[in-house]
């Protein structure tokens, strides 16, 4: 009878320990879900920021190309003016 009571006490103790483990596991799972949500939110915000940067870089590249094109036009126009002025003066 004493053995049976001792075994039953061990079983209850084991059940308590397992119950605490279960609670801890549930808390860990909840924390992981929250972390996953936060991570997803940060990733989406990061992607939005990256997309904004990509758009800004694209706009800067277009602006740079436009400025380069206009600079070449000015150089060509100045060159033509100089070239056409010289023969007209003769």
Tab-separated table of N, CA, C and O in Angstrom:
chain	number	residue	atom	x	y	z
A	1	UNK	N	0.819	-1.195	0.000
A	1	UNK	CA	0.000	0.000	0.000
A	1	UNK	C	0.859	1.253	0.000
A	1	UNK	O	0.527	2.223	-0.661
A	2	UNK	N	1.952	1.211	0.763
A	2	UNK	CA	2.847	2.361	0.814
A	2	UNK	C	3.472	2.583	-0.563
A	2	UNK	O	3.596	3.712	-1.015
A	3	UNK	N	3.858	1.482	-1.225
A	3	UNK	CA	4.412	1.587	-2.569
A	3	UNK	C	3.421	2.222	-3.527
A	3	UNK	O	3.784	3.042	-4.351
A	4	UNK	N	2.170	1.795	-3.426
A	4	UNK	CA	1.128	2.316	-4.291
A	4	UNK	C	0.946	3.818	-4.066
A	4	UNK	O	0.794	4.592	-5.010
A	5	UNK	N	0.962	4.258	-2.824
A	5	UNK	CA	0.816	5.677	-2.494
A	5	UNK	C	2.018	6.463	-3.006
A	5	UNK	O	1.886	7.565	-3.532
A	6	UNK	N	3.198	5.890	-2.850
A	6	UNK	CA	4.431	6.539	-3.325
A	6	UNK	C	4.381	6.683	-4.845
A	6	UNK	O	4.700	7.749	-5.383
A	7	UNK	N	3.969	5.624	-5.544
A	7	UNK	CA	3.854	5.671	-7.003
A	7	UNK	C	2.824	6.714	-7.444
A	7	UNK	O	3.014	7.428	-8.416
A	8	UNK	N	1.723	6.769	-6.696
A	8	UNK	CA	0.673	7.722	-7.043
A	8	UNK	C	1.175	9.162	-6.839
A	8	UNK	O	0.891	10.044	-7.637
A	9	UNK	N	1.973	9.357	-5.785
A	9	UNK	CA	2.564	10.677	-5.530
A	9	UNK	C	3.517	11.076	-6.644
A	9	UNK	O	3.544	12.221	-7.092
A	10	UNK	N	4.313	10.118	-7.105
A	10	UNK	CA	5.236	10.376	-8.210
A	10	UNK	C	4.473	10.702	-9.498
A	10	UNK	O	4.872	11.565	-10.263
A	11	UNK	N	3.377	9.978	-9.692
A	11	UNK	CA	2.554	10.215	-10.882
A	11	UNK	C	1.972	11.628	-10.838
A	11	UNK	O	2.010	12.367	-11.831
A	12	UNK	N	1.449	12.022	-9.669
A	12	UNK	CA	0.898	13.375	-9.529
A	12	UNK	C	1.980	14.434	-9.729
A	12	UNK	O	1.759	15.453	-10.369
A	13	UNK	N	3.146	14.165	-9.164
A	13	UNK	CA	4.268	15.088	-9.319
A	13	UNK	C	4.658	15.207	-10.792
A	13	UNK	O	4.883	16.309	-11.313
A	14	UNK	N	4.716	14.078	-11.461
A	14	UNK	CA	5.041	14.062	-12.896
A	14	UNK	C	3.983	14.812	-13.693
A	14	UNK	O	4.301	15.583	-14.602
A	15	UNK	N	2.720	14.607	-13.327
A	15	UNK	CA	1.636	15.309	-14.020
A	15	UNK	C	1.748	16.819	-13.821
A	15	UNK	O	1.524	17.596	-14.750
A	16	UNK	N	2.122	17.232	-12.604
A	16	UNK	CA	2.307	18.662	-12.328
A	16	UNK	C	3.446	19.246	-13.175
A	16	UNK	O	3.322	20.326	-13.746
A	17	UNK	N	4.544	18.491	-13.203
A	17	UNK	CA	5.691	18.950	-13.995
A	17	UNK	C	5.307	19.045	-15.473
A	17	UNK	O	5.601	20.040	-16.149
A	18	UNK	N	4.634	18.001	-15.965
A	18	UNK	CA	4.211	18.011	-17.371
A	18	UNK	C	3.227	19.147	-17.642
A	18	UNK	O	3.263	19.782	-18.705
A	19	UNK	N	2.340	19.428	-16.677
A	19	UNK	CA	1.402	20.542	-16.816
A	19	UNK	C	2.131	21.868	-16.931
A	19	UNK	O	1.773	22.723	-17.750
A	20	UNK	N	3.184	22.038	-16.113
A	20	UNK	CA	3.981	23.269	-16.181
A	20	UNK	C	4.719	23.361	-17.520
A	20	UNK	O	4.820	24.429	-18.118
A	21	UNK	N	5.278	22.238	-17.968
A	21	UNK	CA	5.927	22.214	-19.275
A	21	UNK	C	4.945	22.616	-20.368
A	21	UNK	O	5.263	23.389	-21.267
A	22	UNK	N	3.733	22.090	-20.279
A	22	UNK	CA	2.699	22.391	-21.274
A	22	UNK	C	2.392	23.890	-21.274
A	22	UNK	O	2.309	24.515	-22.328
A	23	UNK	N	2.255	24.466	-20.072
A	23	UNK	CA	2.002	25.907	-19.971
A	23	UNK	C	3.153	26.707	-20.586
A	23	UNK	O	2.931	27.671	-21.320
A	24	UNK	N	4.377	26.293	-20.257
A	24	UNK	CA	5.547	26.986	-20.812
A	24	UNK	C	5.596	26.869	-22.331
A	24	UNK	O	5.912	27.835	-23.034
A	25	UNK	N	5.292	25.692	-22.830
A	25	UNK	CA	5.289	25.480	-24.284
A	25	UNK	C	4.227	26.361	-24.938
A	25	UNK	O	4.478	26.976	-25.983
A	26	UNK	N	3.054	26.461	-24.308
A	26	UNK	CA	1.997	27.308	-24.855
A	26	UNK	C	2.429	28.778	-24.862
A	26	UNK	O	2.187	29.510	-25.826
A	27	UNK	N	3.096	29.212	-23.774
A	27	UNK	CA	3.604	30.591	-23.725
A	27	UNK	C	4.655	30.832	-24.809
A	27	UNK	O	4.672	31.881	-25.461
A	28	UNK	N	5.522	29.862	-24.993
A	28	UNK	CA	6.549	29.978	-26.034
A	28	UNK	C	5.892	30.056	-27.407
A	28	UNK	O	6.284	30.870	-28.251
A	29	UNK	N	4.867	29.230	-27.642
A	29	UNK	CA	4.171	29.246	-28.929
A	29	UNK	C	3.499	30.595	-29.159
A	29	UNK	O	3.550	31.141	-30.271
A	30	UNK	N	2.892	31.164	-28.113
A	30	UNK	CA	2.267	32.482	-28.245
A	30	UNK	C	3.323	33.545	-28.567
A	30	UNK	O	3.119	34.410	-29.421
A	31	UNK	N	4.458	33.467	-27.867
A	31	UNK	CA	5.542	34.416	-28.118
A	31	UNK	C	6.053	34.295	-29.546
A	31	UNK	O	6.333	35.293	-30.207
A	32	UNK	N	6.171	33.056	-30.015
A	32	UNK	CA	6.641	32.837	-31.387
A	32	UNK	C	5.650	33.392	-32.409
A	32	UNK	O	6.050	33.986	-33.417
A	33	UNK	N	4.362	33.235	-32.133
A	33	UNK	CA	3.348	33.794	-33.036
A	33	UNK	C	3.442	35.308	-33.066
A	33	UNK	O	3.371	35.929	-34.136
A	34	UNK	N	3.615	35.932	-31.898
A	34	UNK	CA	3.760	37.382	-31.839
A	34	UNK	C	5.011	37.827	-32.575
A	34	UNK	O	5.000	38.810	-33.313
A	35	UNK	N	6.094	37.097	-32.377
A	35	UNK	CA	7.347	37.414	-33.055
A	35	UNK	C	7.184	37.298	-34.566
A	35	UNK	O	7.688	38.130	-35.328
A	36	UNK	N	6.469	36.277	-34.994
A	36	UNK	CA	6.214	36.089	-36.421
A	36	UNK	C	5.423	37.262	-36.994
A	36	UNK	O	5.736	37.772	-38.072
A	37	UNK	N	4.411	37.721	-36.248
A	37	UNK	CA	3.623	38.872	-36.700
A	37	UNK	C	4.479	40.129	-36.789
A	37	UNK	O	4.410	40.882	-37.763
A	38	UNK	N	5.295	40.344	-35.771
A	38	UNK	CA	6.172	41.514	-35.762
A	38	UNK	C	7.165	41.435	-36.911
A	38	UNK	O	7.404	42.417	-37.618
A	39	UNK	N	7.736	40.263	-37.117
A	39	UNK	CA	8.704	40.068	-38.196
A	39	UNK	C	8.053	40.319	-39.554
A	39	UNK	O	8.623	41.002	-40.409
A	40	UNK	N	6.852	39.802	-39.739
A	40	UNK	CA	6.131	40.008	-40.998
A	40	UNK	C	5.863	41.485	-41.221
A	40	UNK	O	6.051	42.010	-42.329
A	41	UNK	N	5.454	42.177	-40.157
A	41	UNK	CA	5.188	43.619	-40.255
A	41	UNK	C	6.461	44.375	-40.617
A	41	UNK	O	6.453	45.230	-41.506
A	42	UNK	N	7.555	44.035	-39.944
A	42	UNK	CA	8.829	44.709	-40.232
A	42	UNK	C	9.286	44.434	-41.657
A	42	UNK	O	9.800	45.321	-42.338
A	43	UNK	N	9.113	43.199	-42.106
A	43	UNK	CA	9.506	42.858	-43.471
A	43	UNK	C	8.680	43.649	-44.475
A	43	UNK	O	9.221	44.179	-45.445
A	44	UNK	N	7.378	43.752	-44.234
A	44	UNK	CA	6.537	44.487	-45.187
A	44	UNK	C	6.896	45.958	-45.171
A	44	UNK	O	6.950	46.606	-46.218
A	45	UNK	N	7.178	46.513	-43.982
A	45	UNK	CA	7.599	47.908	-43.911
A	45	UNK	C	8.940	48.080	-44.612
A	45	UNK	O	9.161	49.069	-45.310
A	46	UNK	N	9.827	47.119	-44.399
A	46	UNK	CA	11.133	47.178	-45.057
A	46	UNK	C	10.982	47.116	-46.565
A	46	UNK	O	11.660	47.834	-47.297
A	47	UNK	N	10.090	46.252	-47.037
A	47	UNK	CA	9.873	46.145	-48.478
A	47	UNK	C	9.305	47.437	-49.037
A	47	UNK	O	9.676	47.867	-50.124
A	48	UNK	N	8.424	48.075	-48.276
A	48	UNK	CA	7.868	49.350	-48.718
A	48	UNK	C	8.977	50.385	-48.810
A	48	UNK	O	9.066	51.135	-49.786
A	49	UNK	N	9.843	50.421	-47.792
A	49	UNK	CA	10.952	51.368	-47.809
A	49	UNK	C	11.903	51.079	-48.970
A	49	UNK	O	12.372	51.995	-49.636
A	50	UNK	N	12.171	49.804	-49.208
A	50	UNK	CA	13.054	49.431	-50.319
A	50	UNK	C	12.418	49.842	-51.640
A	50	UNK	O	13.092	50.346	-52.540
A	51	UNK	N	11.111	49.644	-51.760
A	51	UNK	CA	10.412	50.032	-52.988
A	51	UNK	C	10.480	51.549	-53.184
A	51	UNK	O	10.714	52.025	-54.293
A	52	UNK	N	10.307	52.304	-52.089
A	52	UNK	CA	10.414	53.761	-52.179
A	52	UNK	C	11.812	54.167	-52.640
A	52	UNK	O	11.964	55.033	-53.498
A	53	UNK	N	12.817	53.537	-52.046
A	53	UNK	CA	14.194	53.843	-52.437
A	53	UNK	C	14.443	53.492	-53.901
A	53	UNK	O	15.102	54.249	-54.626
A	54	UNK	N	13.916	52.371	-54.332
A	54	UNK	CA	14.088	51.968	-55.732
A	54	UNK	C	13.434	52.984	-56.662
A	54	UNK	O	14.014	53.348	-57.695
A	55	UNK	N	12.247	53.462	-56.296
A	55	UNK	CA	11.568	54.477	-57.116
A	55	UNK	C	12.364	55.775	-57.147
A	55	UNK	O	12.506	56.404	-58.201
A	56	UNK	N	12.891	56.184	-55.979
A	56	UNK	CA	13.684	57.404	-55.926
A	56	UNK	C	14.957	57.266	-56.754
A	56	UNK	O	15.358	58.196	-57.457
A	57	UNK	N	15.591	56.105	-56.667
A	57	UNK	CA	16.797	55.876	-57.469
A	57	UNK	C	16.477	55.909	-58.960
A	57	UNK	O	17.240	56.464	-59.759
A	58	UNK	N	15.349	55.337	-59.321
A	58	UNK	CA	14.929	55.353	-60.714
A	58	UNK	C	14.702	56.784	-61.184
A	58	UNK	O	15.129	57.163	-62.284
A	59	UNK	N	14.037	57.573	-60.343
A	59	UNK	CA	13.792	58.974	-60.700
A	59	UNK	C	15.108	59.741	-60.830
A	59	UNK	O	15.293	60.537	-61.754
A	60	UNK	N	16.042	59.481	-59.904
A	60	UNK	CA	17.351	60.145	-59.975
A	60	UNK	C	18.111	59.733	-61.228
A	60	UNK	O	18.778	60.561	-61.863
A	61	UNK	N	17.990	58.469	-61.591
A	61	UNK	CA	18.662	57.991	-62.789
A	61	UNK	C	18.081	58.672	-64.031
A	61	UNK	O	18.811	59.101	-64.920
A	62	UNK	N	16.740	58.799	-64.081
A	62	UNK	CA	16.106	59.477	-65.203
A	62	UNK	C	16.521	60.940	-65.254
A	62	UNK	O	16.802	61.486	-66.327
A	63	UNK	N	16.564	61.576	-64.091
A	63	UNK	CA	16.974	62.972	-64.017
A	63	UNK	C	18.417	63.123	-64.482
A	63	UNK	O	18.743	64.028	-65.261
A	64	UNK	N	19.266	62.216	-64.029
A	64	UNK	CA	20.670	62.242	-64.434
A	64	UNK	C	20.800	62.071	-65.943
A	64	UNK	O	21.563	62.782	-66.602
A	65	UNK	N	20.048	61.139	-66.504
A	65	UNK	CA	20.072	60.910	-67.957
A	65	UNK	C	19.582	62.151	-68.691
A	65	UNK	O	20.169	62.562	-69.704
A	66	UNK	N	18.537	62.765	-68.174
A	66	UNK	CA	17.993	63.974	-68.790
A	66	UNK	C	19.010	65.106	-68.747
A	66	UNK	O	19.208	65.814	-69.731
A	67	UNK	N	19.667	65.279	-67.609
A	67	UNK	CA	20.675	66.333	-67.477
A	67	UNK	C	21.833	66.063	-68.428
A	67	UNK	O	22.327	66.982	-69.097
A	68	UNK	N	22.248	64.813	-68.504
A	68	UNK	CA	23.356	64.456	-69.403
A	68	UNK	C	22.966	64.746	-70.857
A	68	UNK	O	23.750	65.314	-71.619
A	69	UNK	N	21.743	64.382	-71.221
A	69	UNK	CA	21.262	64.626	-72.582
A	69	UNK	C	21.241	66.124	-72.884
A	69	UNK	O	21.700	66.576	-73.937
A	70	UNK	N	20.717	66.915	-71.942
A	70	UNK	CA	20.659	68.369	-72.141
A	70	UNK	C	22.054	68.965	-72.215
A	70	UNK	O	22.302	69.886	-72.998
A	71	UNK	N	22.969	68.450	-71.405
A	71	UNK	CA	24.350	68.942	-71.455
A	71	UNK	C	24.968	68.652	-72.806
A	71	UNK	O	25.647	69.507	-73.396
A	72	UNK	N	24.724	67.459	-73.347
A	72	UNK	CA	25.255	67.117	-74.671
A	72	UNK	C	24.638	68.009	-75.740
A	72	UNK	O	25.310	68.429	-76.682
A	73	UNK	N	23.346	68.298	-75.596
A	73	UNK	CA	22.691	69.205	-76.546
A	73	UNK	C	23.318	70.586	-76.512
A	73	UNK	O	23.557	71.198	-77.563
A	74	UNK	N	23.566	71.069	-75.303
A	74	UNK	CA	24.192	72.391	-75.172
A	74	UNK	C	25.578	72.394	-75.796
A	74	UNK	O	25.959	73.338	-76.494
A	75	UNK	N	26.329	71.338	-75.564
A	75	UNK	CA	27.671	71.237	-76.148
A	75	UNK	C	27.565	71.219	-77.669
A	75	UNK	O	28.296	71.929	-78.366
A	76	UNK	N	26.622	70.416	-78.185
A	76	UNK	CA	26.438	70.345	-79.637
A	76	UNK	C	25.993	71.697	-80.188
A	76	UNK	O	26.489	72.154	-81.209
A	77	UNK	N	25.057	72.345	-79.525
A	77	UNK	CA	24.570	73.643	-79.982
A	77	UNK	C	25.672	74.686	-79.946
A	77	UNK	O	25.799	75.492	-80.865
A	78	UNK	N	26.479	74.672	-78.908
A	78	UNK	CA	27.596	75.605	-78.841
A	78	UNK	C	28.602	75.310	-79.940
A	78	UNK	O	29.123	76.221	-80.572
A	79	UNK	N	28.838	74.029	-80.188
A	79	UNK	CA	29.768	73.638	-81.251
A	79	UNK	C	29.246	74.069	-82.612
A	79	UNK	O	29.987	74.580	-83.444
A	80	UNK	N	27.952	73.891	-82.852
A	80	UNK	CA	27.367	74.283	-84.135
A	80	UNK	C	27.396	75.797	-84.293
A	80	UNK	O	27.660	76.314	-85.368
A	81	UNK	N	27.143	76.495	-83.207
A	81	UNK	CA	27.148	77.952	-83.274
A	81	UNK	C	28.537	78.437	-83.643
A	81	UNK	O	28.685	79.308	-84.496
A	82	UNK	N	29.530	77.838	-82.998
A	82	UNK	CA	30.904	78.248	-83.295
A	82	UNK	C	31.247	77.887	-84.735
A	82	UNK	O	31.789	78.703	-85.482
A	83	UNK	N	30.894	76.692	-85.151
A	83	UNK	CA	31.216	76.262	-86.502
A	83	UNK	C	30.467	77.090	-87.533
A	83	UNK	O	31.032	77.463	-88.550
A	84	UNK	N	29.193	77.372	-87.276
A	84	UNK	CA	28.426	78.116	-88.272
A	84	UNK	C	28.790	79.596	-88.255
A	84	UNK	O	28.680	80.247	-89.267
A	85	UNK	N	29.237	80.084	-87.112
A	85	UNK	CA	29.618	81.508	-87.058
A	85	UNK	C	30.860	81.762	-87.894
A	85	UNK	O	30.953	82.764	-88.553
A	86	UNK	N	31.791	80.867	-87.840
A	86	UNK	CA	33.054	81.082	-88.529
A	86	UNK	C	32.858	81.179	-90.037
A	86	UNK	O	33.319	82.151	-90.637
A	87	UNK	N	32.138	80.239	-90.670
A	87	UNK	CA	31.984	80.377	-92.134
A	87	UNK	C	31.155	81.592	-92.519
A	87	UNK	O	31.410	82.228	-93.516
A	88	UNK	N	30.161	81.985	-91.742
A	88	UNK	CA	29.337	83.152	-92.063
A	88	UNK	C	30.184	84.426	-92.004
A	88	UNK	O	29.944	85.357	-92.769
A	89	UNK	N	31.127	84.465	-91.108
A	89	UNK	CA	31.956	85.651	-90.968
A	89	UNK	C	32.853	85.820	-92.164
A	89	UNK	O	33.283	86.909	-92.481
A	90	UNK	N	33.150	84.775	-92.871
A	90	UNK	CA	34.055	84.861	-94.006
A	90	UNK	C	33.319	85.410	-95.139
A	90	UNK	O	32.979	85.893	-95.909
